[in-house]
Amino acid sequence: MLKLLNLLKDGRFHSGEALGAALGVSRSAVWKQLQHLESELNLTIHKVRGRGYQLAAPLNLLEAQAIAGFSEGEPWPAFIHDSIDSTNAEGLRLAAQGQAAPFLVLAERQSAGRGRRGREWVSPFAENLYYSLVLRIDGGMRQLEGLSLVVGLAVMRTLKTFGLKDVGLKWPNDVLASGRKITGILLELVGDPADVCHVVLGIGINVNMQGAEQIDQPWTSMRGETGQLVDRNRLVAELSQHLQHELARHRRYGFAAFQEEWEQAHLWQGRKVSLVAGTTRIDGVARGVDGQGGLRLEIDGVEKSFSGGELSLRLRDDS
């Protein structure tokens, strides 16, 4: 199936005879594979008598060689899958099997992509970026403090290099463009954080996606913001370089070095918000983050800090 996709990805017409010859199969076998591509990957393929078969839009598939070509220096080793349950889950499996970190897991699509608090992450084929970076953390909770916020800064800077202008952060793990969600970040940890552990930095970016009825919140994509198709191989390389830089700074100085610049990028700074945990709701004013990445919330004139993976921040109706 992937060989057939590689033949069709240019968006041009290809005859059934030429496709069959290239794959070493009959024209009827090509027809069956094309039907499979349409039903399995939800791709639209035009069929025109006398001209052959054409993808409705060219495909930009992830390729290690192309990523390396866009990279400065030596890129992280990357495991690229056409389909997988979750890049984060695969990263954890590889770490458990002894794969040396750091390394990347990338996929064209996810069958069980996950967001925070167990939500589904919609993952259509070859349209977005499903990116998991696995790191080894040796001896120190300090290296984990504010880590997801640092990742958000790296993503925001990457998006700006592609021409996105109205981009900012929402505590704790979202990147917004034009006020709508464009990126989600999910960190997962295995091992002993006080000794040796592995952390998976899962990043999902809406890249070339133009429609997704399953998403239940306002969203946008890089293509939607700029009107331009984005080369996802270049995006992987740019994101990796920003992450390398910011993670090295975080290891050296801790999150406190990022506190001020993160607050400057926080879209809801000074806004009336509600912090929600299950059925509990706390109303206050967002005042920023503390040195560990926790949310500083002013409640009835008193400032308190909150942190935790199950917390959700929302704008208050009256703001």
CSV table of C-alpha atoms in Angstrom, one decimal:
chain,number,residue,atom,x,y,z
A,1,MET,CA,0.0,0.0,0.0
A,2,LEU,CA,2.8,2.4,0.8
A,3,LYS,CA,4.6,1.6,-2.5
A,4,LEU,CA,1.4,2.5,-4.3
A,5,LEU,CA,1.1,5.7,-2.3
A,6,ASN,CA,4.6,6.7,-3.2
A,7,LEU,CA,3.8,6.3,-6.9
A,8,LEU,CA,0.6,8.4,-6.6
A,9,LYS,CA,1.9,11.1,-4.1
A,10,ASP,CA,2.8,13.5,-6.9
A,11,GLY,CA,-0.9,14.2,-7.5
A,12,ARG,CA,-0.5,13.4,-11.2
A,13,PHE,CA,-2.5,10.8,-13.3
A,14,HIS,CA,-1.0,7.3,-13.5
A,15,SER,CA,-2.4,4.5,-15.7
A,16,GLY,CA,-3.4,1.2,-14.1
A,17,GLU,CA,-1.0,-0.5,-16.5
A,18,ALA,CA,1.9,1.6,-15.3
A,19,LEU,CA,1.1,1.2,-11.7
A,20,GLY,CA,0.8,-2.6,-12.1
A,21,ALA,CA,4.1,-2.8,-13.9
A,22,ALA,CA,5.8,-0.7,-11.2
A,23,LEU,CA,4.4,-2.9,-8.4
A,24,GLY,CA,4.7,-6.2,-10.3
A,25,VAL,CA,0.9,-7.0,-9.9
A,26,SER,CA,-2.1,-7.1,-12.2
A,27,ARG,CA,-4.4,-4.2,-13.0
A,28,SER,CA,-7.2,-5.8,-11.0
A,29,ALA,CA,-4.8,-6.0,-8.0
A,30,VAL,CA,-4.0,-2.3,-8.4
A,31,TRP,CA,-7.8,-1.6,-8.4
A,32,LYS,CA,-8.3,-3.5,-5.2
A,33,GLN,CA,-5.4,-1.7,-3.5
A,34,LEU,CA,-6.8,1.7,-4.7
A,35,GLN,CA,-10.1,0.8,-3.1
A,36,HIS,CA,-8.3,-0.1,0.1
A,37,LEU,CA,-6.5,3.2,0.1
A,38,GLU,CA,-9.8,5.1,-0.2
A,39,SER,CA,-11.6,3.1,2.5
A,40,GLU,CA,-8.7,2.6,4.9
A,41,LEU,CA,-7.0,6.0,4.7
A,42,ASN,CA,-9.9,8.1,3.7
A,43,LEU,CA,-8.1,9.4,0.6
A,44,THR,CA,-10.0,10.6,-2.5
A,45,ILE,CA,-8.7,9.1,-5.7
A,46,HIS,CA,-10.0,10.3,-9.1
A,47,LYS,CA,-10.5,7.6,-11.7
A,48,VAL,CA,-10.7,8.9,-15.3
A,49,ARG,CA,-11.0,6.5,-18.3
A,50,GLY,CA,-8.1,6.8,-20.6
A,51,ARG,CA,-6.0,8.8,-18.1
A,52,GLY,CA,-5.8,6.5,-15.0
A,53,TYR,CA,-5.8,7.3,-11.3
A,54,GLN,CA,-4.9,10.5,-9.5
A,55,LEU,CA,-4.9,11.6,-5.8
A,56,ALA,CA,-7.3,14.5,-5.2
A,57,ALA,CA,-4.3,16.3,-3.7
A,58,PRO,CA,-0.5,15.6,-3.7
A,59,LEU,CA,0.8,13.9,-0.6
A,60,ASN,CA,3.9,15.0,1.4
A,61,LEU,CA,5.0,11.7,3.2
A,62,LEU,CA,7.5,11.7,6.0
A,63,GLU,CA,10.9,10.5,5.0
A,64,ALA,CA,14.1,10.2,7.2
A,65,GLN,CA,16.3,11.3,4.3
A,66,ALA,CA,14.2,14.4,3.7
A,67,ILE,CA,14.2,15.3,7.4
A,68,ALA,CA,18.0,14.9,7.5
A,69,GLY,CA,18.2,17.2,4.5
A,70,PHE,CA,16.4,20.0,6.3
A,71,SER,CA,18.3,19.5,9.6
A,72,GLU,CA,21.3,21.3,10.8
A,73,GLY,CA,23.7,18.8,12.4
A,74,GLU,CA,22.8,15.3,13.2
A,75,PRO,CA,19.1,14.7,13.6
A,76,TRP,CA,17.7,12.4,16.3
A,77,PRO,CA,17.1,8.8,15.2
A,78,ALA,CA,13.6,8.5,13.9
A,79,PHE,CA,11.2,5.6,13.7
A,80,ILE,CA,8.6,6.4,11.0
A,81,HIS,CA,5.3,4.5,10.7
A,82,ASP,CA,2.6,4.7,8.1
A,83,SER,CA,0.0,3.7,10.8
A,84,ILE,CA,0.3,3.1,14.6
A,85,ASP,CA,-1.9,3.2,17.6
A,86,SER,CA,-0.1,6.1,19.2
A,87,THR,CA,3.4,7.5,18.8
A,88,ASN,CA,3.7,8.1,22.6
A,89,ALA,CA,2.7,4.4,23.2
A,90,GLU,CA,5.3,3.2,20.7
A,91,GLY,CA,7.9,5.5,22.3
A,92,LEU,CA,7.2,3.9,25.7
A,93,ARG,CA,7.4,0.4,24.2
A,94,LEU,CA,10.8,1.1,22.5
A,95,ALA,CA,12.2,2.6,25.7
A,96,ALA,CA,11.1,-0.5,27.6
A,97,GLN,CA,12.9,-2.7,25.0
A,98,GLY,CA,16.1,-0.8,25.6
A,99,GLN,CA,16.2,1.6,22.6
A,100,ALA,CA,18.8,4.3,23.5
A,101,ALA,CA,17.3,7.8,24.0
A,102,PRO,CA,16.9,10.4,22.6
A,103,PHE,CA,14.9,9.2,19.6
A,104,LEU,CA,11.8,10.1,17.7
A,105,VAL,CA,8.6,8.2,16.8
A,106,LEU,CA,6.6,9.7,13.9
A,107,ALA,CA,3.5,8.4,12.1
A,108,GLU,CA,1.4,9.3,9.1
A,109,ARG,CA,-1.7,8.5,11.2
A,110,GLN,CA,-2.7,7.2,14.6
A,111,SER,CA,-5.5,4.8,15.3
A,112,ALA,CA,-5.6,5.6,19.0
A,113,GLY,CA,-4.1,9.1,19.3
A,114,ARG,CA,-4.5,10.6,22.8
A,115,GLY,CA,-4.7,14.0,24.2
A,116,ARG,CA,-4.7,15.2,27.8
A,117,ARG,CA,-7.3,13.7,30.3
A,118,GLY,CA,-7.8,10.7,28.0
A,119,ARG,CA,-9.3,12.6,25.1
A,120,GLU,CA,-9.0,11.4,21.5
A,121,TRP,CA,-6.5,13.2,19.2
A,122,VAL,CA,-7.9,13.2,15.7
A,123,SER,CA,-5.2,11.8,13.4
A,124,PRO,CA,-6.0,11.8,9.7
A,125,PHE,CA,-3.4,10.2,7.3
A,126,ALA,CA,-0.5,12.3,6.1
A,127,GLU,CA,-2.1,15.7,7.0
A,128,ASN,CA,-0.7,16.6,10.4
A,129,LEU,CA,2.3,15.9,12.6
A,130,TYR,CA,2.2,13.2,15.2
A,131,TYR,CA,5.6,13.5,16.9
A,132,SER,CA,7.0,11.8,20.1
A,133,LEU,CA,10.4,12.5,21.4
A,134,VAL,CA,11.7,10.1,24.0
A,135,LEU,CA,14.3,11.4,26.5
A,136,ARG,CA,16.2,9.8,29.3
A,137,ILE,CA,16.2,11.8,32.6
A,138,ASP,CA,19.0,11.0,35.1
A,139,GLY,CA,18.4,11.9,38.7
A,140,GLY,CA,16.4,14.9,39.2
A,141,MET,CA,12.8,16.1,39.4
A,142,ARG,CA,14.2,19.6,38.5
A,143,GLN,CA,14.7,18.4,34.9
A,144,LEU,CA,10.9,17.7,34.7
A,145,GLU,CA,9.7,21.0,36.2
A,146,GLY,CA,7.8,23.1,33.7
A,147,LEU,CA,9.0,20.7,30.9
A,148,SER,CA,5.6,20.8,29.0
A,149,LEU,CA,5.6,24.6,29.1
A,150,VAL,CA,9.2,24.6,27.6
A,151,VAL,CA,7.9,22.3,24.8
A,152,GLY,CA,5.1,24.7,24.2
A,153,LEU,CA,7.5,27.6,23.7
A,154,ALA,CA,9.6,25.5,21.3
A,155,VAL,CA,6.4,24.7,19.3
A,156,MET,CA,5.3,28.3,19.2
A,157,ARG,CA,8.7,29.5,17.9
A,158,THR,CA,8.6,26.7,15.3
A,159,LEU,CA,5.2,27.8,14.0
A,160,LYS,CA,6.3,31.4,13.8
A,161,THR,CA,9.2,30.4,11.5
A,162,PHE,CA,6.5,29.1,9.1
A,163,GLY,CA,4.8,32.5,8.9
A,164,LEU,CA,2.1,32.1,11.6
A,165,LYS,CA,1.7,35.4,13.4
A,166,ASP,CA,-1.1,35.3,15.9
A,167,VAL,CA,0.3,32.4,18.0
A,168,GLY,CA,0.5,32.0,21.7
A,169,LEU,CA,0.2,29.6,24.7
A,170,LYS,CA,-2.5,28.5,27.0
A,171,TRP,CA,-1.6,26.9,30.3
A,172,PRO,CA,-0.6,24.1,30.6
A,173,ASN,CA,-0.1,22.3,27.3
A,174,ASP,CA,-1.9,24.0,24.4
A,175,VAL,CA,-0.6,26.3,21.6
A,176,LEU,CA,-3.3,28.5,20.0
A,177,ALA,CA,-3.3,30.4,16.7
A,178,SER,CA,-5.9,33.1,16.1
A,179,GLY,CA,-7.4,32.0,19.4
A,180,ARG,CA,-8.0,28.4,18.2
A,181,LYS,CA,-6.2,25.2,19.1
A,182,ILE,CA,-3.4,24.2,16.7
A,183,THR,CA,-1.2,22.0,18.9
A,184,GLY,CA,-1.6,19.7,21.9
A,185,ILE,CA,1.2,18.4,24.1
A,186,LEU,CA,1.1,15.2,26.2
A,187,LEU,CA,4.0,14.2,28.4
A,188,GLU,CA,4.2,10.7,29.7
A,189,LEU,CA,6.8,9.3,32.2
A,190,VAL,CA,8.0,5.8,33.0
A,191,GLY,CA,10.5,4.9,35.7
A,192,ASP,CA,11.7,6.6,38.9
A,193,PRO,CA,11.7,10.4,38.5
A,194,ALA,CA,14.0,10.7,41.5
A,195,ASP,CA,16.6,8.3,39.8
A,196,VAL,CA,16.4,7.3,36.2
A,197,CYS,CA,13.3,7.6,34.1
A,198,HIS,CA,12.2,8.1,30.5
A,199,VAL,CA,9.8,10.9,29.5
A,200,VAL,CA,7.9,11.0,26.2
A,201,LEU,CA,7.2,14.4,24.8
A,202,GLY,CA,4.1,13.9,22.6
A,203,ILE,CA,3.3,16.8,20.2
A,204,GLY,CA,0.4,16.9,17.8
A,205,ILE,CA,0.3,19.8,15.3
A,206,ASN,CA,-2.6,20.4,12.9
A,207,VAL,CA,-0.6,21.0,9.7
A,208,ASN,CA,-2.4,20.7,6.4
A,209,MET,CA,-5.8,19.5,7.8
A,210,GLN,CA,-8.8,21.5,6.4
A,211,GLY,CA,-11.7,19.6,7.8
A,212,ALA,CA,-12.4,17.4,10.9
A,213,GLU,CA,-16.0,17.0,12.1
A,214,GLN,CA,-14.9,14.9,15.1
A,215,ILE,CA,-13.1,17.8,16.8
A,216,ASP,CA,-15.4,19.3,19.5
A,217,GLN,CA,-13.6,22.6,20.1
A,218,PRO,CA,-12.4,25.5,17.9
A,219,TRP,CA,-9.3,24.5,16.0
A,220,THR,CA,-7.1,25.6,13.2
A,221,SER,CA,-4.1,24.4,11.2
A,222,MET,CA,-0.9,25.8,9.8
A,223,ARG,CA,-2.4,25.7,6.3
A,224,GLY,CA,-5.6,27.3,7.5
A,225,GLU,CA,-3.6,30.2,9.0
A,226,THR,CA,-1.2,30.8,6.1
A,227,GLY,CA,-3.0,29.5,3.1
A,228,GLN,CA,0.1,27.4,2.2
A,229,LEU,CA,0.8,23.7,2.1
A,230,VAL,CA,3.5,22.9,4.7
A,231,ASP,CA,6.3,20.4,4.1
A,232,ARG,CA,6.0,18.2,7.1
A,233,ASN,CA,9.6,16.9,6.8
A,234,ARG,CA,10.9,20.5,7.1
A,235,LEU,CA,8.5,20.9,10.1
A,236,VAL,CA,10.0,17.9,11.8
A,237,ALA,CA,13.5,19.3,11.3
A,238,GLU,CA,12.6,22.8,12.5
A,239,LEU,CA,10.7,21.5,15.5
A,240,SER,CA,13.6,19.2,16.5
A,241,GLN,CA,16.1,22.1,16.3
A,242,HIS,CA,14.0,24.4,18.5
A,243,LEU,CA,13.5,21.5,21.0
A,244,GLN,CA,17.2,20.7,21.1
A,245,HIS,CA,18.0,24.4,21.9
A,246,GLU,CA,15.3,24.9,24.5
A,247,LEU,CA,15.8,21.5,26.2
A,248,ALA,CA,19.5,22.2,26.6
A,249,ARG,CA,18.7,25.5,28.2
A,250,HIS,CA,16.2,23.9,30.5
A,251,ARG,CA,18.7,21.2,31.6
A,252,ARG,CA,21.2,23.9,32.4
A,253,TYR,CA,19.1,26.6,34.1
A,254,GLY,CA,15.7,24.9,35.0
A,255,PHE,CA,12.3,26.3,34.2
A,256,ALA,CA,12.9,29.6,36.2
A,257,ALA,CA,14.9,30.8,33.2
A,258,PHE,CA,11.8,30.5,31.0
A,259,GLN,CA,9.2,31.9,33.4
A,260,GLU,CA,9.1,35.5,32.2
A,261,GLU,CA,9.1,34.7,28.4
A,262,TRP,CA,6.4,32.0,28.9
A,263,GLU,CA,4.2,34.6,30.7
A,264,GLN,CA,4.7,37.0,27.8
A,265,ALA,CA,3.4,34.4,25.4
A,266,HIS,CA,0.5,33.3,27.7
A,267,LEU,CA,-2.7,34.5,25.9
A,268,TRP,CA,-4.8,34.5,29.0
A,269,GLN,CA,-2.4,36.5,31.2
A,270,GLY,CA,-4.4,38.8,33.5
A,271,ARG,CA,-7.8,37.3,32.3
A,272,LYS,CA,-10.6,36.0,34.4
A,273,VAL,CA,-10.5,32.2,34.2
A,274,SER,CA,-11.9,29.1,35.8
A,275,LEU,CA,-9.6,26.2,36.8
A,276,VAL,CA,-11.5,22.9,36.5
A,277,ALA,CA,-10.6,19.6,38.1
A,278,GLY,CA,-13.4,17.0,37.7
A,279,THR,CA,-16.5,18.6,39.3
A,280,THR,CA,-14.4,21.2,41.2
A,281,ARG,CA,-14.2,24.7,39.7
A,282,ILE,CA,-12.0,27.6,41.0
A,283,ASP,CA,-12.5,31.1,39.7
A,284,GLY,CA,-9.7,33.6,39.7
A,285,VAL,CA,-7.4,35.8,37.6
A,286,ALA,CA,-4.5,34.2,35.7
A,287,ARG,CA,-1.3,35.9,37.0
A,288,GLY,CA,1.3,33.7,35.3
A,289,VAL,CA,3.3,30.7,36.4
A,290,ASP,CA,5.7,29.9,39.2
A,291,GLY,CA,9.3,28.6,39.0
A,292,GLN,CA,8.1,25.0,38.6
A,293,GLY,CA,5.5,25.8,35.9
A,294,GLY,CA,2.5,25.8,38.1
A,295,LEU,CA,-0.4,28.2,37.4
A,296,ARG,CA,-0.4,31.3,39.6
A,297,LEU,CA,-4.1,32.2,40.2
A,298,GLU,CA,-5.3,35.3,42.1
A,299,ILE,CA,-8.4,34.2,44.1
A,300,ASP,CA,-10.2,37.0,46.1
A,301,GLY,CA,-7.0,39.0,46.3
A,302,VAL,CA,-4.8,36.1,47.4
A,303,GLU,CA,-2.4,34.4,45.0
A,304,LYS,CA,-2.1,30.6,44.9
A,305,SER,CA,-0.3,28.1,42.7
A,306,PHE,CA,-1.8,25.0,41.0
A,307,SER,CA,-0.3,22.2,39.1
A,308,GLY,CA,-1.4,18.7,37.9
A,309,GLY,CA,-2.1,16.8,34.7
A,310,GLU,CA,-5.9,16.7,35.3
A,311,LEU,CA,-6.4,20.4,35.5
A,312,SER,CA,-8.1,22.4,32.7
A,313,LEU,CA,-8.1,26.1,32.3
A,314,ARG,CA,-11.1,28.0,30.8
A,315,LEU,CA,-11.9,31.6,30.2
A,316,ARG,CA,-14.7,32.9,32.4
A,317,ASP,CA,-17.9,33.7,30.6
A,318,ASP,CA,-17.8,37.3,31.9
A,319,SER,CA,-14.3,38.0,30.4
